[in-house]
Amino acid sequence: MPFGLQCFDATGKITVDITDRLTRVCGTFSTGTNAGRFTVPAVGDVWFALIDNAQFSRTALSPVVTMSGKIISWTFPDTQYGRRAVTVMYGVY
């Protein structure tokens, strides 16, 4: 009989099992309005999500964010509309 954490959907299929890799949030940072990069100081496969609060500037553009290994990088498109910082939440799984 299995024990530990198990979650099931409405049909009884296991959706999460203790042997699955679960995500861990490690922190957040702001991109600011200049291009840059951030190295994630954690062990595991890195993931990220953007938190973009566009209500402060509807015309300024947010950065293009990419990831390679443990490095999260961002650049801004050339635009006449200006730049808008976003918050990046990152973690590992």
mmCIF file of N, CA and C in Angstrom:
data_model
loop_
_atom_site.group_PDB
_atom_site.id
_atom_site.type_symbol
_atom_site.label_atom_id
_atom_site.label_comp_id
_atom_site.label_asym_id
_atom_site.label_seq_id
_atom_site.Cartn_x
_atom_site.Cartn_y
_atom_site.Cartn_z
ATOM 1 N N MET A 1 0.845 -1.176 0.000
ATOM 2 C CA MET A 1 0.000 0.000 0.000
ATOM 3 C C MET A 1 0.890 1.239 0.000
ATOM 4 N N PRO A 2 0.707 2.165 -0.978
ATOM 5 C CA PRO A 2 1.511 3.382 -1.015
ATOM 6 C C PRO A 2 1.134 4.323 0.117
ATOM 7 N N PHE A 3 2.091 5.140 0.498
ATOM 8 C CA PHE A 3 1.803 6.167 1.499
ATOM 9 C C PHE A 3 2.607 7.404 1.159
ATOM 10 N N GLY A 4 2.270 8.514 1.757
ATOM 11 C CA GLY A 4 2.874 9.794 1.432
ATOM 12 C C GLY A 4 1.835 10.685 0.783
ATOM 13 N N LEU A 5 2.296 11.656 0.010
ATOM 14 C CA LEU A 5 1.390 12.592 -0.638
ATOM 15 C C LEU A 5 0.955 12.055 -1.992
ATOM 16 N N GLN A 6 -0.357 11.921 -2.162
ATOM 17 C CA GLN A 6 -0.924 11.572 -3.447
ATOM 18 C C GLN A 6 -2.168 12.418 -3.656
ATOM 19 N N CYS A 7 -2.328 12.957 -4.877
ATOM 20 C CA CYS A 7 -3.524 13.722 -5.246
ATOM 21 C C CYS A 7 -4.148 13.057 -6.464
ATOM 22 N N PHE A 8 -5.467 13.038 -6.488
ATOM 23 C CA PHE A 8 -6.206 12.368 -7.555
ATOM 24 C C PHE A 8 -7.150 13.355 -8.221
ATOM 25 N N ASP A 9 -7.409 13.158 -9.536
ATOM 26 C CA ASP A 9 -8.412 13.970 -10.207
ATOM 27 C C ASP A 9 -9.788 13.341 -9.997
ATOM 28 N N ALA A 10 -10.810 13.914 -10.625
ATOM 29 C CA ALA A 10 -12.189 13.459 -10.419
ATOM 30 C C ALA A 10 -12.420 12.025 -10.891
ATOM 31 N N THR A 11 -11.587 11.538 -11.798
ATOM 32 C CA THR A 11 -11.757 10.172 -12.299
ATOM 33 C C THR A 11 -10.965 9.145 -11.508
ATOM 34 N N GLY A 12 -10.205 9.590 -10.510
ATOM 35 C CA GLY A 12 -9.422 8.683 -9.693
ATOM 36 C C GLY A 12 -7.992 8.504 -10.155
ATOM 37 N N LYS A 13 -7.599 9.210 -11.206
ATOM 38 C CA LYS A 13 -6.234 9.122 -11.720
ATOM 39 C C LYS A 13 -5.303 9.946 -10.832
ATOM 40 N N ILE A 14 -4.121 9.390 -10.514
ATOM 41 C CA ILE A 14 -3.141 10.118 -9.703
ATOM 42 C C ILE A 14 -2.574 11.279 -10.512
ATOM 43 N N THR A 15 -2.637 12.486 -9.963
ATOM 44 C CA THR A 15 -2.074 13.665 -10.635
ATOM 45 C C THR A 15 -0.776 14.117 -9.987
ATOM 46 N N VAL A 16 -0.602 13.842 -8.704
ATOM 47 C CA VAL A 16 0.639 14.143 -7.996
ATOM 48 C C VAL A 16 0.948 12.973 -7.080
ATOM 49 N N ASP A 17 2.189 12.525 -7.125
ATOM 50 C CA ASP A 17 2.649 11.445 -6.263
ATOM 51 C C ASP A 17 3.933 11.929 -5.600
ATOM 52 N N ILE A 18 4.230 11.456 -4.429
ATOM 53 C CA ILE A 18 5.401 11.927 -3.690
ATOM 54 C C ILE A 18 6.690 11.739 -4.491
ATOM 55 N N THR A 19 6.691 10.825 -5.459
ATOM 56 C CA THR A 19 7.889 10.602 -6.262
ATOM 57 C C THR A 19 8.013 11.605 -7.410
ATOM 58 N N ASP A 20 6.957 12.387 -7.691
ATOM 59 C CA ASP A 20 7.019 13.426 -8.725
ATOM 60 C C ASP A 20 7.909 14.570 -8.259
ATOM 61 N N ARG A 21 8.423 15.325 -9.225
ATOM 62 C CA ARG A 21 9.233 16.495 -8.884
ATOM 63 C C ARG A 21 8.301 17.687 -8.732
ATOM 64 N N LEU A 22 8.275 18.272 -7.567
ATOM 65 C CA LEU A 22 7.443 19.436 -7.302
ATOM 66 C C LEU A 22 8.294 20.698 -7.371
ATOM 67 N N THR A 23 7.666 21.806 -7.734
ATOM 68 C CA THR A 23 8.409 23.061 -7.854
ATOM 69 C C THR A 23 8.650 23.695 -6.492
ATOM 70 N N ARG A 24 9.708 24.474 -6.431
ATOM 71 C CA ARG A 24 10.036 25.244 -5.237
ATOM 72 C C ARG A 24 10.321 26.667 -5.685
ATOM 73 N N VAL A 25 9.649 27.631 -5.097
ATOM 74 C CA VAL A 25 9.922 29.036 -5.372
ATOM 75 C C VAL A 25 11.148 29.439 -4.574
ATOM 76 N N CYS A 26 12.152 29.992 -5.262
ATOM 77 C CA CYS A 26 13.389 30.404 -4.589
ATOM 78 C C CYS A 26 13.437 31.906 -4.325
ATOM 79 N N GLY A 27 12.757 32.704 -5.149
ATOM 80 C CA GLY A 27 12.788 34.146 -4.930
ATOM 81 C C GLY A 27 12.230 34.925 -6.095
ATOM 82 N N THR A 28 12.386 36.237 -6.012
ATOM 83 C CA THR A 28 11.958 37.151 -7.063
ATOM 84 C C THR A 28 13.010 38.231 -7.239
ATOM 85 N N PHE A 29 12.986 38.864 -8.401
ATOM 86 C CA PHE A 29 13.813 40.041 -8.642
ATOM 87 C C PHE A 29 13.129 40.899 -9.694
ATOM 88 N N SER A 30 13.509 42.168 -9.748
ATOM 89 C CA SER A 30 12.982 43.087 -10.750
ATOM 90 C C SER A 30 13.993 43.241 -11.874
ATOM 91 N N THR A 31 13.500 43.296 -13.098
ATOM 92 C CA THR A 31 14.396 43.460 -14.235
ATOM 93 C C THR A 31 14.926 44.886 -14.342
ATOM 94 N N GLY A 32 14.228 45.850 -13.767
ATOM 95 C CA GLY A 32 14.601 47.235 -14.011
ATOM 96 C C GLY A 32 14.305 47.565 -15.468
ATOM 97 N N THR A 33 14.868 48.641 -15.979
ATOM 98 C CA THR A 33 14.579 49.042 -17.350
ATOM 99 C C THR A 33 15.789 48.934 -18.275
ATOM 100 N N ASN A 34 16.806 48.208 -17.846
ATOM 101 C CA ASN A 34 17.970 47.934 -18.694
ATOM 102 C C ASN A 34 18.109 46.433 -18.874
ATOM 103 N N ALA A 35 18.705 46.021 -19.986
ATOM 104 C CA ALA A 35 18.949 44.599 -20.233
ATOM 105 C C ALA A 35 19.863 44.041 -19.143
ATOM 106 N N GLY A 36 19.715 42.759 -18.851
ATOM 107 C CA GLY A 36 20.557 42.167 -17.814
ATOM 108 C C GLY A 36 20.415 40.668 -17.751
ATOM 109 N N ARG A 37 21.003 40.100 -16.711
ATOM 110 C CA ARG A 37 20.942 38.656 -16.495
ATOM 111 C C ARG A 37 21.049 38.363 -15.010
ATOM 112 N N PHE A 38 20.530 37.205 -14.627
ATOM 113 C CA PHE A 38 20.523 36.780 -13.231
ATOM 114 C C PHE A 38 20.825 35.288 -13.208
ATOM 115 N N THR A 39 21.770 34.875 -12.377
ATOM 116 C CA THR A 39 22.089 33.466 -12.225
ATOM 117 C C THR A 39 21.362 32.918 -10.998
ATOM 118 N N VAL A 40 20.567 31.897 -11.192
ATOM 119 C CA VAL A 40 19.794 31.300 -10.099
ATOM 120 C C VAL A 40 20.738 30.502 -9.204
ATOM 121 N N PRO A 41 20.823 30.879 -7.910
ATOM 122 C CA PRO A 41 21.766 30.224 -6.995
ATOM 123 C C PRO A 41 21.155 29.018 -6.289
ATOM 124 N N ALA A 42 20.645 28.052 -7.059
ATOM 125 C CA ALA A 42 20.003 26.891 -6.449
ATOM 126 C C ALA A 42 20.292 25.652 -7.294
ATOM 127 N N VAL A 43 20.155 24.497 -6.676
ATOM 128 C CA VAL A 43 20.385 23.220 -7.356
ATOM 129 C C VAL A 43 19.049 22.697 -7.878
ATOM 130 N N GLY A 44 19.025 22.290 -9.131
ATOM 131 C CA GLY A 44 17.823 21.737 -9.743
ATOM 132 C C GLY A 44 17.573 22.364 -11.094
ATOM 133 N N ASP A 45 16.503 21.931 -11.745
ATOM 134 C CA ASP A 45 16.108 22.498 -13.029
ATOM 135 C C ASP A 45 15.358 23.805 -12.770
ATOM 136 N N VAL A 46 15.764 24.858 -13.437
ATOM 137 C CA VAL A 46 15.231 26.202 -13.180
ATOM 138 C C VAL A 46 13.945 26.447 -13.970
ATOM 139 N N TRP A 47 13.018 27.168 -13.364
ATOM 140 C CA TRP A 47 11.823 27.674 -14.032
ATOM 141 C C TRP A 47 11.664 29.133 -13.639
ATOM 142 N N PHE A 48 10.882 29.890 -14.423
ATOM 143 C CA PHE A 48 10.575 31.269 -14.060
ATOM 144 C C PHE A 48 9.184 31.645 -14.552
ATOM 145 N N ALA A 49 8.627 32.679 -13.937
ATOM 146 C CA ALA A 49 7.340 33.237 -14.340
ATOM 147 C C ALA A 49 7.430 34.748 -14.198
ATOM 148 N N LEU A 50 6.769 35.471 -15.092
ATOM 149 C CA LEU A 50 6.782 36.934 -15.053
ATOM 150 C C LEU A 50 5.550 37.455 -14.342
ATOM 151 N N ILE A 51 5.766 38.468 -13.522
ATOM 152 C CA ILE A 51 4.678 39.183 -12.871
ATOM 153 C C ILE A 51 4.748 40.597 -13.421
ATOM 154 N N ASP A 52 3.831 40.924 -14.326
ATOM 155 C CA ASP A 52 3.863 42.192 -15.049
ATOM 156 C C ASP A 52 2.694 43.056 -14.604
ATOM 157 N N ASN A 53 2.994 44.124 -13.901
ATOM 158 C CA ASN A 53 1.950 45.017 -13.423
ATOM 159 C C ASN A 53 1.784 46.156 -14.423
ATOM 160 N N ALA A 54 1.068 45.885 -15.503
ATOM 161 C CA ALA A 54 0.940 46.832 -16.613
ATOM 162 C C ALA A 54 0.057 48.032 -16.283
ATOM 163 N N GLN A 55 -0.613 48.044 -15.153
ATOM 164 C CA GLN A 55 -1.500 49.168 -14.853
ATOM 165 C C GLN A 55 -0.751 50.477 -14.699
ATOM 166 N N PHE A 56 0.549 50.417 -14.406
ATOM 167 C CA PHE A 56 1.302 51.646 -14.211
ATOM 168 C C PHE A 56 1.750 52.281 -15.517
ATOM 169 N N SER A 57 1.866 51.494 -16.572
ATOM 170 C CA SER A 57 2.319 52.022 -17.846
ATOM 171 C C SER A 57 1.788 51.154 -18.970
ATOM 172 N N ARG A 58 0.759 51.607 -19.611
ATOM 173 C CA ARG A 58 0.134 50.807 -20.668
ATOM 174 C C ARG A 58 0.876 50.923 -21.997
ATOM 175 N N THR A 59 1.718 51.928 -22.168
ATOM 176 C CA THR A 59 2.404 52.089 -23.444
ATOM 177 C C THR A 59 3.839 51.578 -23.415
ATOM 178 N N ALA A 60 4.474 51.582 -22.261
ATOM 179 C CA ALA A 60 5.854 51.084 -22.179
ATOM 180 C C ALA A 60 5.849 49.566 -22.341
ATOM 181 N N LEU A 61 6.885 49.041 -22.979
ATOM 182 C CA LEU A 61 6.953 47.610 -23.244
ATOM 183 C C LEU A 61 7.765 46.877 -22.178
ATOM 184 N N SER A 62 7.310 45.684 -21.833
ATOM 185 C CA SER A 62 8.035 44.840 -20.886
ATOM 186 C C SER A 62 9.163 44.114 -21.616
ATOM 187 N N PRO A 63 10.134 43.572 -20.887
ATOM 188 C CA PRO A 63 11.274 42.918 -21.529
ATOM 189 C C PRO A 63 10.932 41.547 -22.107
ATOM 190 N N VAL A 64 11.801 41.093 -22.987
ATOM 191 C CA VAL A 64 11.748 39.719 -23.489
ATOM 192 C C VAL A 64 12.685 38.915 -22.592
ATOM 193 N N VAL A 65 12.148 37.915 -21.900
ATOM 194 C CA VAL A 65 12.914 37.157 -20.915
ATOM 195 C C VAL A 65 13.166 35.744 -21.448
ATOM 196 N N THR A 66 14.421 35.295 -21.357
ATOM 197 C CA THR A 66 14.793 33.951 -21.804
ATOM 198 C C THR A 66 15.615 33.268 -20.724
ATOM 199 N N MET A 67 15.790 31.953 -20.883
ATOM 200 C CA MET A 67 16.547 31.199 -19.904
ATOM 201 C C MET A 67 17.473 30.231 -20.624
ATOM 202 N N SER A 68 18.695 30.117 -20.110
ATOM 203 C CA SER A 68 19.651 29.136 -20.612
ATOM 204 C C SER A 68 20.362 28.548 -19.402
ATOM 205 N N GLY A 69 20.065 27.287 -19.101
ATOM 206 C CA GLY A 69 20.630 26.670 -17.905
ATOM 207 C C GLY A 69 20.099 27.365 -16.659
ATOM 208 N N LYS A 70 20.989 27.892 -15.842
ATOM 209 C CA LYS A 70 20.599 28.584 -14.614
ATOM 210 C C LYS A 70 20.609 30.108 -14.774
ATOM 211 N N ILE A 71 20.781 30.591 -16.018
ATOM 212 C CA ILE A 71 20.855 32.038 -16.258
ATOM 213 C C ILE A 71 19.555 32.528 -16.889
ATOM 214 N N ILE A 72 18.923 33.500 -16.237
ATOM 215 C CA ILE A 72 17.738 34.162 -16.761
ATOM 216 C C ILE A 72 18.195 35.515 -17.299
ATOM 217 N N SER A 73 17.919 35.771 -18.584
ATOM 218 C CA SER A 73 18.358 37.007 -19.230
ATOM 219 C C SER A 73 17.145 37.764 -19.753
ATOM 220 N N TRP A 74 17.292 39.080 -19.901
ATOM 221 C CA TRP A 74 16.219 39.878 -20.465
ATOM 222 C C TRP A 74 16.795 41.011 -21.311
ATOM 223 N N THR A 75 16.059 41.332 -22.361
ATOM 224 C CA THR A 75 16.380 42.451 -23.240
ATOM 225 C C THR A 75 15.097 43.205 -23.524
ATOM 226 N N PHE A 76 15.243 44.418 -23.993
ATOM 227 C CA PHE A 76 14.084 45.233 -24.335
ATOM 228 C C PHE A 76 14.073 45.488 -25.831
ATOM 229 N N PRO A 77 12.899 45.401 -26.458
ATOM 230 C CA PRO A 77 12.827 45.724 -27.879
ATOM 231 C C PRO A 77 13.062 47.219 -28.085
ATOM 232 N N ASP A 78 13.649 47.565 -29.223
ATOM 233 C CA ASP A 78 13.796 48.981 -29.553
ATOM 234 C C ASP A 78 12.410 49.540 -29.816
ATOM 235 N N THR A 79 12.059 50.565 -29.078
ATOM 236 C CA THR A 79 10.711 51.107 -29.202
ATOM 237 C C THR A 79 10.695 52.580 -28.819
ATOM 238 N N GLN A 80 9.750 53.269 -29.342
ATOM 239 C CA GLN A 80 9.556 54.666 -28.970
ATOM 240 C C GLN A 80 8.669 54.807 -27.738
ATOM 241 N N TYR A 81 8.123 53.699 -27.255
ATOM 242 C CA TYR A 81 7.159 53.741 -26.165
ATOM 243 C C TYR A 81 7.772 53.645 -24.773
ATOM 244 N N GLY A 82 9.039 53.373 -24.678
ATOM 245 C CA GLY A 82 9.670 53.255 -23.368
ATOM 246 C C GLY A 82 9.708 51.825 -22.877
ATOM 247 N N ARG A 83 10.285 51.670 -21.703
ATOM 248 C CA ARG A 83 10.487 50.345 -21.118
ATOM 249 C C ARG A 83 9.780 50.239 -19.774
ATOM 250 N N ARG A 84 9.336 49.033 -19.465
ATOM 251 C CA ARG A 84 8.643 48.782 -18.203
ATOM 252 C C ARG A 84 9.317 47.606 -17.506
ATOM 253 N N ALA A 85 9.688 47.782 -16.260
ATOM 254 C CA ALA A 85 10.278 46.695 -15.460
ATOM 255 C C ALA A 85 9.183 45.683 -15.117
ATOM 256 N N VAL A 86 9.583 44.434 -14.983
ATOM 257 C CA VAL A 86 8.690 43.385 -14.500
ATOM 258 C C VAL A 86 9.370 42.642 -13.372
ATOM 259 N N THR A 87 8.605 41.954 -12.578
ATOM 260 C CA THR A 87 9.134 41.107 -11.530
ATOM 261 C C THR A 87 9.233 39.689 -12.067
ATOM 262 N N VAL A 88 10.361 39.039 -11.812
ATOM 263 C CA VAL A 88 10.553 37.648 -12.232
ATOM 264 C C VAL A 88 10.557 36.772 -10.981
ATOM 265 N N MET A 89 9.648 35.814 -10.933
ATOM 266 C CA MET A 89 9.651 34.810 -9.868
ATOM 267 C C MET A 89 10.386 33.598 -10.416
ATOM 268 N N TYR A 90 11.310 33.024 -9.654
ATOM 269 C CA TYR A 90 12.080 31.904 -10.148
ATOM 270 C C TYR A 90 12.177 30.811 -9.090
ATOM 271 N N GLY A 91 12.471 29.626 -9.567
ATOM 272 C CA GLY A 91 12.592 28.502 -8.650
ATOM 273 C C GLY A 91 13.199 27.296 -9.353
ATOM 274 N N VAL A 92 13.133 26.176 -8.686
ATOM 275 C CA VAL A 92 13.657 24.934 -9.229
ATOM 276 C C VAL A 92 12.637 23.820 -9.017
ATOM 277 N N TYR A 93 12.836 22.749 -9.757
ATOM 278 C CA TYR A 93 12.049 21.537 -9.560
ATOM 279 C C TYR A 93 12.924 20.335 -9.709
#
